[in-house]
XYZ file of C-alpha atoms in Angstrom:
129
model
C 74.184 98.398 139.840
C 73.579 97.827 143.517
C 71.957 100.801 145.193
C 70.225 101.807 148.386
C 67.780 104.701 148.399
C 66.442 106.243 151.588
C 63.166 108.126 151.788
C 60.696 109.330 154.377
C 62.645 112.105 156.003
C 61.237 115.555 156.611
C 60.308 118.146 159.194
C 58.390 116.947 162.247
C 57.484 118.478 165.574
C 58.943 117.130 168.816
C 56.990 114.098 169.922
C 56.032 113.237 166.374
C 56.809 110.208 164.233
C 58.426 109.405 160.916
C 59.003 106.175 159.030
C 62.162 105.971 156.981
C 62.513 103.503 154.130
C 65.640 101.978 152.659
C 64.919 100.410 149.269
C 67.514 98.179 147.642
C 67.940 97.706 143.917
C 70.313 95.515 141.953
C 70.465 92.906 144.690
C 68.167 91.122 147.113
C 68.268 91.877 150.820
C 68.033 88.209 151.820
C 71.016 87.308 154.009
C 72.139 90.891 154.482
C 72.680 93.048 157.489
C 71.204 96.523 157.147
C 72.199 99.317 159.436
C 70.666 102.731 159.966
C 73.119 105.520 160.697
C 72.759 109.197 161.358
C 75.058 112.170 161.350
C 74.261 115.566 162.771
C 76.308 118.666 161.888
C 79.557 118.692 163.813
C 79.018 115.214 165.217
C 80.363 111.778 164.384
C 78.331 109.287 162.442
C 76.327 107.044 164.754
C 74.823 103.658 163.993
C 71.441 103.610 165.668
C 69.940 100.331 164.543
C 70.695 97.147 162.635
C 68.740 94.171 161.340
C 69.982 90.861 160.030
C 67.643 89.428 157.410
C 69.258 86.016 157.906
C 67.577 85.572 161.284
C 65.639 88.841 161.840
C 67.825 89.735 164.797
C 67.964 93.423 165.630
C 70.016 95.797 167.696
C 69.569 99.401 168.813
C 71.713 102.133 170.246
C 70.737 103.554 173.613
C 69.475 106.676 171.841
C 67.111 104.622 169.665
C 66.007 101.953 172.097
C 62.332 102.117 173.122
C 61.561 104.794 170.482
C 62.701 103.380 167.130
C 61.801 100.068 165.472
C 63.658 98.508 162.560
C 61.922 96.019 160.287
C 62.314 94.438 156.887
C 59.967 93.504 154.057
C 61.907 91.107 151.893
C 59.145 90.942 149.290
C 59.516 94.711 148.811
C 63.294 94.531 149.221
C 63.023 97.330 151.748
C 64.018 97.988 155.339
C 62.161 100.479 157.497
C 62.958 102.546 160.553
C 59.886 103.641 162.477
C 60.815 106.584 164.669
C 58.459 107.669 167.431
C 58.650 110.303 170.170
C 61.143 112.277 168.124
C 63.331 114.834 169.872
C 65.227 117.845 168.516
C 68.469 115.936 169.123
C 67.306 113.352 166.573
C 67.849 115.955 163.863
C 70.406 114.547 161.426
C 70.925 113.043 158.004
C 69.913 109.396 158.184
C 71.653 106.770 156.061
C 71.150 103.074 155.508
C 73.890 100.626 154.660
C 73.941 96.941 153.697
C 76.503 94.183 154.077
C 76.448 90.539 153.036
C 75.729 88.450 156.132
C 74.444 84.898 155.531
C 74.927 84.094 159.195
C 73.730 86.012 162.221
C 76.192 88.247 164.026
C 76.517 91.326 161.834
C 74.301 93.314 164.174
C 75.810 92.152 167.456
C 78.021 95.194 167.875
C 76.991 98.538 166.447
C 79.484 101.048 165.060
C 81.999 98.365 164.140
C 83.719 99.349 160.908
C 83.938 97.179 157.797
C 80.554 95.464 157.995
C 78.740 97.317 155.221
C 79.481 97.467 151.499
C 76.642 99.591 150.132
C 75.459 102.958 151.353
C 72.547 105.203 150.499
C 72.707 108.949 149.930
C 70.803 109.848 153.074
C 67.567 111.565 154.007
C 67.272 114.637 156.215
C 65.251 114.442 159.414
C 64.570 117.704 161.219
C 62.753 117.762 164.541
C 61.688 121.253 165.417
C 58.689 123.229 166.578
């Protein structure tokens, strides 16, 4: 069974950092696109970052650019999202999703529907003093 499991969420003060992990099981992340999404209460789901393991290309939303870094460790079959300088408005449930992508391009345009086949259950991130 193909699964994604997020971890690393929690409560952090404004200005702090967290590293989220997205571990895949039942399939290898080679040649996949992996996106990180978040959804805050009352708001639409937002894709904030994406990485293509086919060519290591990445993309970020304006809200994540310059603060968040996405990376992959194929040997561990895991994708990470390093989040720095966290703000209260970053509070949300964070999800990862994966879609088969043997060629680059899956991350070129964020928030485009239909790219991802597998989704994790999410991890809560709360930024508060």
